[in-house]
mmCIF file of C-alpha atoms in Angstrom:
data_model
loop_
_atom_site.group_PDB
_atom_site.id
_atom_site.type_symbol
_atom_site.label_atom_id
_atom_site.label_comp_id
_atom_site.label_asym_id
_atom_site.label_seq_id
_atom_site.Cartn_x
_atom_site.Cartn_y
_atom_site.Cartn_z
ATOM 1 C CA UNK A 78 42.423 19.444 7.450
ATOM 2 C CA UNK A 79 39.461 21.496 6.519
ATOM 3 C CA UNK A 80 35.760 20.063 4.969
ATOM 4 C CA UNK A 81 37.304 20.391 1.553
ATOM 5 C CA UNK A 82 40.733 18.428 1.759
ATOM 6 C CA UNK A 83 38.807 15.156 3.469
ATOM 7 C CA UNK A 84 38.479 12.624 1.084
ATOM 8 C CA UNK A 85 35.379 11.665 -0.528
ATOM 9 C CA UNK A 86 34.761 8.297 0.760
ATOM 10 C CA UNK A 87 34.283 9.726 4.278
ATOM 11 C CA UNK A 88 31.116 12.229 2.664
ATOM 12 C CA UNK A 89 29.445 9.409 1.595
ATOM 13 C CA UNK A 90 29.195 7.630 5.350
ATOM 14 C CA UNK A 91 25.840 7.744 6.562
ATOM 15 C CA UNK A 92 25.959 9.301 10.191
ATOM 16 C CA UNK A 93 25.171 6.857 13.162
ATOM 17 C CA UNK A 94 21.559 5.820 13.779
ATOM 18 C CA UNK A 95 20.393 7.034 10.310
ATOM 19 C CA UNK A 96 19.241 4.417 7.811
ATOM 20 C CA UNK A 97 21.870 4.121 5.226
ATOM 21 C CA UNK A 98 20.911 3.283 1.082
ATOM 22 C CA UNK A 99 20.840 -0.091 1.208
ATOM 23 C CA UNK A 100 18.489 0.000 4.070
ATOM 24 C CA UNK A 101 16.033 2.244 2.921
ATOM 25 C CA UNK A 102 16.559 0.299 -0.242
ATOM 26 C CA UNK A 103 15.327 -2.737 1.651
ATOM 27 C CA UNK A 104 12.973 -1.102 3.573
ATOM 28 C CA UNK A 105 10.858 0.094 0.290
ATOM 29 C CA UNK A 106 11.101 -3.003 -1.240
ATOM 30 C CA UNK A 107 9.865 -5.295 2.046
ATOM 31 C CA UNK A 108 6.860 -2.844 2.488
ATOM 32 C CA UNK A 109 5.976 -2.965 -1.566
ATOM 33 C CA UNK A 110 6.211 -6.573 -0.673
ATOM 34 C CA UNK A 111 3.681 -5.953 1.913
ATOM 35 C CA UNK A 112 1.701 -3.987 0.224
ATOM 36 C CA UNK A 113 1.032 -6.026 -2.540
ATOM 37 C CA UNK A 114 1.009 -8.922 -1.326
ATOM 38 C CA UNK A 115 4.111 -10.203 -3.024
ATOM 39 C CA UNK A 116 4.730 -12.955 -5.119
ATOM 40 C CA UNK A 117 2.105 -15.243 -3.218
ATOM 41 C CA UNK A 118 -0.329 -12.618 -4.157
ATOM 42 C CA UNK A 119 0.345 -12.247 -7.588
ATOM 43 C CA UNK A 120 -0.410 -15.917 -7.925
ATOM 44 C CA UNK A 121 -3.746 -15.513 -6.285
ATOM 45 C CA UNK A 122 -4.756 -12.880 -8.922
ATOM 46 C CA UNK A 123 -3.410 -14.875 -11.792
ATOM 47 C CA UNK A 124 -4.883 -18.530 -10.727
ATOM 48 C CA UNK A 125 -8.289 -17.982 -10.978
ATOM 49 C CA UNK A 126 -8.770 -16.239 -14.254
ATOM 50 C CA UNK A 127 -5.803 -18.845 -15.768
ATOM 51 C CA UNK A 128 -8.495 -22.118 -14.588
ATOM 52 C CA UNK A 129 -11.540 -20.116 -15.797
ATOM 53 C CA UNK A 130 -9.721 -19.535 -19.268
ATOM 54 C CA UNK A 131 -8.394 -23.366 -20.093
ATOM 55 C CA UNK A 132 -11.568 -24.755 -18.448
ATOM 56 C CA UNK A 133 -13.558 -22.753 -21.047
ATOM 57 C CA UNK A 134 -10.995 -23.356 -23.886
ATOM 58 C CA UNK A 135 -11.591 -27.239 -23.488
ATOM 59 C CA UNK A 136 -15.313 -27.594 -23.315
ATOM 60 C CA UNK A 137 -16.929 -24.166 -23.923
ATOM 61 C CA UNK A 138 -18.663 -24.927 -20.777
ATOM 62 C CA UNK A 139 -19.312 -21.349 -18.901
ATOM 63 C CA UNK A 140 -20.731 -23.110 -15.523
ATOM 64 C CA UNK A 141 -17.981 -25.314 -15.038
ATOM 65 C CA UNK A 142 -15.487 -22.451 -15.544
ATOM 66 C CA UNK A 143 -17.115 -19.745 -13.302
ATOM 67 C CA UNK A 144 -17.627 -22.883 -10.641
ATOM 68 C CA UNK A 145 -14.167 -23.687 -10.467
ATOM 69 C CA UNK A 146 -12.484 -20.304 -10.081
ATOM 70 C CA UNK A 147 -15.016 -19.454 -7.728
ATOM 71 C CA UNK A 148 -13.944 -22.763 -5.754
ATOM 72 C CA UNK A 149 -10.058 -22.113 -6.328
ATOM 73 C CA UNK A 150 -10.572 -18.548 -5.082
ATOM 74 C CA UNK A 151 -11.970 -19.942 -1.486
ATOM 75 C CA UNK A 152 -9.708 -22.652 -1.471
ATOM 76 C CA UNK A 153 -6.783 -20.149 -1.564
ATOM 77 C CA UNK A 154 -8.572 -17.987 1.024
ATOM 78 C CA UNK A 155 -9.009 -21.303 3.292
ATOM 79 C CA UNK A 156 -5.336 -21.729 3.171
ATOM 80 C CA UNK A 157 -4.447 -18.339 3.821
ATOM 81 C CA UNK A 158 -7.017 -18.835 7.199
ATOM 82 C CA UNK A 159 -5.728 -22.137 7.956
ATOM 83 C CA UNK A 160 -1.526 -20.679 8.007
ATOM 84 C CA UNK A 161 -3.111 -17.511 9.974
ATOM 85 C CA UNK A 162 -1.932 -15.349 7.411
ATOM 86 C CA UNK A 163 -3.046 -12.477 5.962
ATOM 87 C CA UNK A 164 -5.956 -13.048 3.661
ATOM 88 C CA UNK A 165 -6.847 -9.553 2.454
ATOM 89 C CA UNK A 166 -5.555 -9.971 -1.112
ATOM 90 C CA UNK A 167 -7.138 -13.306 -1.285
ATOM 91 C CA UNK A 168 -10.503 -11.920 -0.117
ATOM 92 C CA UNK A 169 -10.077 -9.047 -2.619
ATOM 93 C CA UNK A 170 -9.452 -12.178 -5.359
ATOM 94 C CA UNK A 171 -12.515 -13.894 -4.061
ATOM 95 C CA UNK A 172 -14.759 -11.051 -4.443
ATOM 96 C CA UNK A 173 -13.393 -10.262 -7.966
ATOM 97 C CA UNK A 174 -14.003 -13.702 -9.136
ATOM 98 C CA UNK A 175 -17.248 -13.387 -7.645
ATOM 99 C CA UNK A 176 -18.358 -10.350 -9.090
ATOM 100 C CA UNK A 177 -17.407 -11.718 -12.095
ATOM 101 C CA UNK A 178 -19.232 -14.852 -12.001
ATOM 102 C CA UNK A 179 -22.294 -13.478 -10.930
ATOM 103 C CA UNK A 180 -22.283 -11.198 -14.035
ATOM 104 C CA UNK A 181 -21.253 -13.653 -16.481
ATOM 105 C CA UNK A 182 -24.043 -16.331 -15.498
ATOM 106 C CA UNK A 183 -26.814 -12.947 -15.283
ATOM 107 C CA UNK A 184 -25.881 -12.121 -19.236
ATOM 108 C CA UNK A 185 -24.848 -15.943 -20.244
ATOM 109 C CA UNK A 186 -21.710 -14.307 -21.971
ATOM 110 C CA UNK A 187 -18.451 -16.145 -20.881
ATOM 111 C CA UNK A 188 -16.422 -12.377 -21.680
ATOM 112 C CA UNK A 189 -18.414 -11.133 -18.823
ATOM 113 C CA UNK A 190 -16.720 -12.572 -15.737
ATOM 114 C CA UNK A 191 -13.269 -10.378 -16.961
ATOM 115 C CA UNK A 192 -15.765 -7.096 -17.617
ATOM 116 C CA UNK A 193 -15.779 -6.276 -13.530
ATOM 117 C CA UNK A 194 -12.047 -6.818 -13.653
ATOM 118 C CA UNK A 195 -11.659 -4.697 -16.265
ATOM 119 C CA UNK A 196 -13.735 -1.636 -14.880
ATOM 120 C CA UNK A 197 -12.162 -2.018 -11.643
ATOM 121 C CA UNK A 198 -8.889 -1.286 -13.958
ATOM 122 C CA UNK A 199 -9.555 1.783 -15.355
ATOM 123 C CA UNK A 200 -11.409 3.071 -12.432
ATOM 124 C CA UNK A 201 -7.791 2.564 -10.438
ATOM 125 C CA UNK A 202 -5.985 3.975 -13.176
ATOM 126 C CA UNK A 203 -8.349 7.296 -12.953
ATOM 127 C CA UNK A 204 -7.537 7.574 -9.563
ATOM 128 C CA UNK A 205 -4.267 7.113 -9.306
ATOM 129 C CA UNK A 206 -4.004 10.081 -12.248
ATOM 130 C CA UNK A 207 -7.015 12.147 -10.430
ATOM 131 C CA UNK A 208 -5.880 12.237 -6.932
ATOM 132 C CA UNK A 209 -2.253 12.938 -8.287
ATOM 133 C CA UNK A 210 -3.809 15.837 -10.434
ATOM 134 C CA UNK A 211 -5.200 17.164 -6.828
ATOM 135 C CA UNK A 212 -2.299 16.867 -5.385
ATOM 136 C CA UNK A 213 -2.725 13.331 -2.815
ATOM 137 C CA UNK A 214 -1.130 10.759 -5.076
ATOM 138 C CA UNK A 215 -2.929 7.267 -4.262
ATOM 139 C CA UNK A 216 0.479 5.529 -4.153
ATOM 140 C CA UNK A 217 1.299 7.793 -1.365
ATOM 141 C CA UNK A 218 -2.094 6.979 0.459
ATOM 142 C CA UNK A 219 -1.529 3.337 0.153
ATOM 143 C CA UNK A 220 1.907 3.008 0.857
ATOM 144 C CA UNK A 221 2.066 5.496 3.751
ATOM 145 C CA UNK A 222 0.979 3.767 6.547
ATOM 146 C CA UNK A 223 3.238 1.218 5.832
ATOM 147 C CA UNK A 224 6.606 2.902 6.259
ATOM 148 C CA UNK A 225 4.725 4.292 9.160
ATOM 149 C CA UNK A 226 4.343 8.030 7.595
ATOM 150 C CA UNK A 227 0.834 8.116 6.813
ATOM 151 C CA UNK A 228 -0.005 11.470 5.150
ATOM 152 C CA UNK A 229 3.351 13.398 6.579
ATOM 153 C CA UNK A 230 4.778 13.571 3.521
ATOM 154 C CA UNK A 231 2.239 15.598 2.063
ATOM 155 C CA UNK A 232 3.285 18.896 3.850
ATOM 156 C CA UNK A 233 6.816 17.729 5.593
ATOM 157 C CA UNK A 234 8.466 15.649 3.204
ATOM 158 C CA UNK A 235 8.084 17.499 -0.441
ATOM 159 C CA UNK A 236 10.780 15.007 -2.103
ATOM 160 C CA UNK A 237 8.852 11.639 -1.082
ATOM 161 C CA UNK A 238 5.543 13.726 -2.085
ATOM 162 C CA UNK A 239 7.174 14.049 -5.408
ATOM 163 C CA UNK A 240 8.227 10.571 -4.843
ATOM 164 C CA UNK A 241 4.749 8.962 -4.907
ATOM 165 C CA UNK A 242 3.643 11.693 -7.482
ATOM 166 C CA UNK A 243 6.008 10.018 -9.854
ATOM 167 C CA UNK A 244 4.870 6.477 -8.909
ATOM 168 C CA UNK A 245 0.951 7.193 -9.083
ATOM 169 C CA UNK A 246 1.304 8.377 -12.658
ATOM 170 C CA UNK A 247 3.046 5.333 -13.685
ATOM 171 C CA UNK A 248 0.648 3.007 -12.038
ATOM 172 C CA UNK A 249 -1.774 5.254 -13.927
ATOM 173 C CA UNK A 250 -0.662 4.993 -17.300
ATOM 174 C CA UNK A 251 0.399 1.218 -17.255
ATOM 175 C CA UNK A 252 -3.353 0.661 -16.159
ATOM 176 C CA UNK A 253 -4.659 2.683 -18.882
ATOM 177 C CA UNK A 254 -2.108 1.053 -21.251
ATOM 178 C CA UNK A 255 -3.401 -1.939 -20.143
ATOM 179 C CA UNK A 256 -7.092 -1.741 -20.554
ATOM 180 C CA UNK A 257 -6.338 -0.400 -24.121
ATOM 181 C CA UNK A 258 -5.099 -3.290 -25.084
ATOM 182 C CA UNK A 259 -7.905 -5.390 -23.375
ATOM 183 C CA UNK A 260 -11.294 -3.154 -23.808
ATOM 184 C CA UNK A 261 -11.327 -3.184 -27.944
ATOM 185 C CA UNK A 262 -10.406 -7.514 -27.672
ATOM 186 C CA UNK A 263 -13.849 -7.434 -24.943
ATOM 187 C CA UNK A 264 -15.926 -5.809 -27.916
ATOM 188 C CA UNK A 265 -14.317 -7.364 -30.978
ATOM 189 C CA UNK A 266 -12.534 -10.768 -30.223
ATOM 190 C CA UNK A 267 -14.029 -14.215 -28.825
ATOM 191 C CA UNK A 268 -13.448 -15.474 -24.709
ATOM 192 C CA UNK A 269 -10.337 -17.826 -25.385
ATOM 193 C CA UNK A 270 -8.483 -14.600 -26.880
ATOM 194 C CA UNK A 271 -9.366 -12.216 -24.211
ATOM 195 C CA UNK A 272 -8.861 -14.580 -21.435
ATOM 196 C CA UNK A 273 -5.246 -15.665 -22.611
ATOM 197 C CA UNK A 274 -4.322 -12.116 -23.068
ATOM 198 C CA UNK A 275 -5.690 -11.022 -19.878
ATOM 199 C CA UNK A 276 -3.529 -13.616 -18.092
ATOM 200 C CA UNK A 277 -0.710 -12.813 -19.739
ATOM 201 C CA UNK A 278 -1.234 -9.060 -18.833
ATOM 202 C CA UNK A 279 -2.028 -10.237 -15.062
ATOM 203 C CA UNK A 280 1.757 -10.363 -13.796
ATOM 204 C CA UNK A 281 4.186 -8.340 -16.257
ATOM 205 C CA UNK A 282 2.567 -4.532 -16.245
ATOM 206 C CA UNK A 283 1.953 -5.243 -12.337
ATOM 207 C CA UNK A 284 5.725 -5.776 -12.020
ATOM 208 C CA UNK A 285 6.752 -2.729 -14.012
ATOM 209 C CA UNK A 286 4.573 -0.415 -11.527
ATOM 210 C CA UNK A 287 5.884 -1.964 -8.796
ATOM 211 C CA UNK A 288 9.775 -1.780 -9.885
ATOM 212 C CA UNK A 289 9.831 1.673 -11.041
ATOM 213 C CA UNK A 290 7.578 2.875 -7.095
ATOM 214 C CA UNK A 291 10.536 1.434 -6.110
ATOM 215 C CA UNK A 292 12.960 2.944 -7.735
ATOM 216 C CA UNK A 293 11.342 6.136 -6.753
ATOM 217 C CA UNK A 294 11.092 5.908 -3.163
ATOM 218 C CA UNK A 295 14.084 4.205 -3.230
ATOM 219 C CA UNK A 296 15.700 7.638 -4.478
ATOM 220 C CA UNK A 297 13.495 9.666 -2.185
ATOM 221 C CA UNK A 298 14.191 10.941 1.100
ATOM 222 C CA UNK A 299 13.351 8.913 4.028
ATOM 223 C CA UNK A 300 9.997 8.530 5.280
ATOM 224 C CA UNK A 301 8.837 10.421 8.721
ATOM 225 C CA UNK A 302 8.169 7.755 10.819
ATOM 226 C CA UNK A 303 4.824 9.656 12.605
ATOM 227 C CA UNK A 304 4.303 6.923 14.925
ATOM 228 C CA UNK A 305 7.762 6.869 16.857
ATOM 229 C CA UNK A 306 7.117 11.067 17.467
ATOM 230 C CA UNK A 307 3.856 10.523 18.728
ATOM 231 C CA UNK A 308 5.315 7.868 21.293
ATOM 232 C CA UNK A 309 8.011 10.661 21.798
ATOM 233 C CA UNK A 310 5.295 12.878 22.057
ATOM 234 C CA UNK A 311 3.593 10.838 25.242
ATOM 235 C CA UNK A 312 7.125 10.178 26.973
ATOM 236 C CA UNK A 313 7.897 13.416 27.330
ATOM 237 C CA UNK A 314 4.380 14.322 28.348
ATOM 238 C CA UNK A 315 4.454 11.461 30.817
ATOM 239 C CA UNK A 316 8.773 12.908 31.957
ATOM 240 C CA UNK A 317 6.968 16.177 32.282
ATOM 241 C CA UNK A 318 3.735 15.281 34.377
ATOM 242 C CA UNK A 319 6.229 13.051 36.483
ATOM 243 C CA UNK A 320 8.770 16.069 36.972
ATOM 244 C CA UNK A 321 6.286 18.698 38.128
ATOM 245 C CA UNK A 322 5.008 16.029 40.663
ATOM 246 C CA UNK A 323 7.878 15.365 42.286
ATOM 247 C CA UNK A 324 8.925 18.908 42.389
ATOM 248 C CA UNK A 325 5.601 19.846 44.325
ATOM 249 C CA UNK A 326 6.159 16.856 46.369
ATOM 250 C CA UNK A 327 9.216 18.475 47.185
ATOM 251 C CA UNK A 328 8.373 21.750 47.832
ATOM 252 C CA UNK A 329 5.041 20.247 49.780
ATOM 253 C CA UNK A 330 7.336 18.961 52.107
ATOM 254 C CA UNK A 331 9.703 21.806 52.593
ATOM 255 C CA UNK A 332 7.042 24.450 53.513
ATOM 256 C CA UNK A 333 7.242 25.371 57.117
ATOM 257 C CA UNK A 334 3.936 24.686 59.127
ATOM 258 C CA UNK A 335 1.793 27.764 59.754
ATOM 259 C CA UNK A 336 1.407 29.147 63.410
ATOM 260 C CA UNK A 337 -2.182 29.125 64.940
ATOM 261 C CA UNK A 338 -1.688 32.271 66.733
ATOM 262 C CA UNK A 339 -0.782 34.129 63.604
ATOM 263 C CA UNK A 340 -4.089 32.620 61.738
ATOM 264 C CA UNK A 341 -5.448 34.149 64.805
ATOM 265 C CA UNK A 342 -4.093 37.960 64.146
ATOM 266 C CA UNK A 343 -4.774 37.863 60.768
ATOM 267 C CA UNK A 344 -8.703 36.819 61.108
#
């Protein structure tokens, strides 16, 4: 039976040892998960900026907002330390909610502690569009040492270059989509409006980024996996370095013993 009589189910196998679809499937998705800091993280973000925004709403009291999302943010950090878990997205939420409060109290205007969010926004957005525009997608820069890759796929994997070409322009232009919406309400609407609207806009355009990365590199080829080749790399090195010195181990041992008297006649 030749290639083209076998049926099509058996084209579709994936050959042994190779990841198949629904593994790389899950493999993108656990190390956007990673990443990201998952759904954990996403409550981090949101938590803070929802108890500065009903604090405020209640008693129009900027102090006692700032205060407690500053105190939530540590808390959650304290947690993180105390479960020995990761902590670097709740470190990167205590700093934001820092920045912020330090620039609200400095100007006394409540719509200041979302203003450092907010430029931290659109200057990700800009780089995720600039660094695609030169060619080293930020997605790709991010994600790559998680699947182990790091920047391989920039001249030895074309399709997962595209890949995260296609994912750095979304996250570009949901970011920029986003702080069009929430620039123009910082100028021209009061603190309760832009807060609400800025929680609302914490979780949902997040998501959408992160779905359709996935369903990008879940379409692209697999990743290189840079580390395993340099361990490769050193085994056969080591194989090598071992063979040579048993073979003049061998041949040490096999070479006859010089006569003295024939040192003697060559001097």
């Amino acid at each position: 039976m030749t290639s083209l009589d076998k049926p099509t189910e058996d084209t579709d196998q994936t050959p042994p040892g190779e990841p198949g679809e629904g593994d790389a499937r899950a493999v993108t998705e656990a190390a956007l998960f990673e990443a990201f800091g998952g759904i954990r993280g996403m409550v981090e973000t949101v938590v803070p900026g929802l108890l500065f925004v009903a604090i405020f709403t209640i008693n129009k009291d900027l102090h006692l907002s700032a205060i407690a999302a500053l105190a939530v943010s540590v808390v959650l950090v304290v947690v993180r330390l105390a479960m020995r878990d990761t902590v670097k997205h709740a470190f990167s939420g205590v700093f934001g909610v820092a920045f912020g409060v330090v620039f609200a109290m400095f100007t006394g205007n409540a719509k200041d502690f979302y203003l450092p969010g907010m430029l931290y926004t659109l200057g990700l957005a800009l780089a995720y569009i600039v660094t695609t525009l030169l060619g080293v997608p930020l997605i790709g820069v991010v994600l790559g040492p998680v699947f182990k890759e790091n920047l391989s796929w920039r001249t030895r994997n074309p399709g997962r270059k595209k890949a995260y070409a296609k994912s750095s322009w979304a996250w570009g232009l949901i970011l920029l989509a986003k702080c069009a919406i929430l620039f123009p309400l910082y100028w021209w609407s009061d603190t309760t409006r832009l807060g609400w609207v800025l929680v609302a806009l914490k979780i949902p355009p997040f998501l959408l980024a992160v779905w359709l990365t996935w369903v990008f590199l879940a379409k692209a080829p697999a990743p290189i996996d840079v580390f395993a080749e340099m361990e490769a790399e050193e085994q056969a090195e080591k194989a090598e370095k071992e063979r040579k010195a048993a073979l003049a181990a061998e041949s040490g041992e096999s070479e006859p013993e010089p006569l003295p008297g024939r040192h003697r006649r060559q001097a």
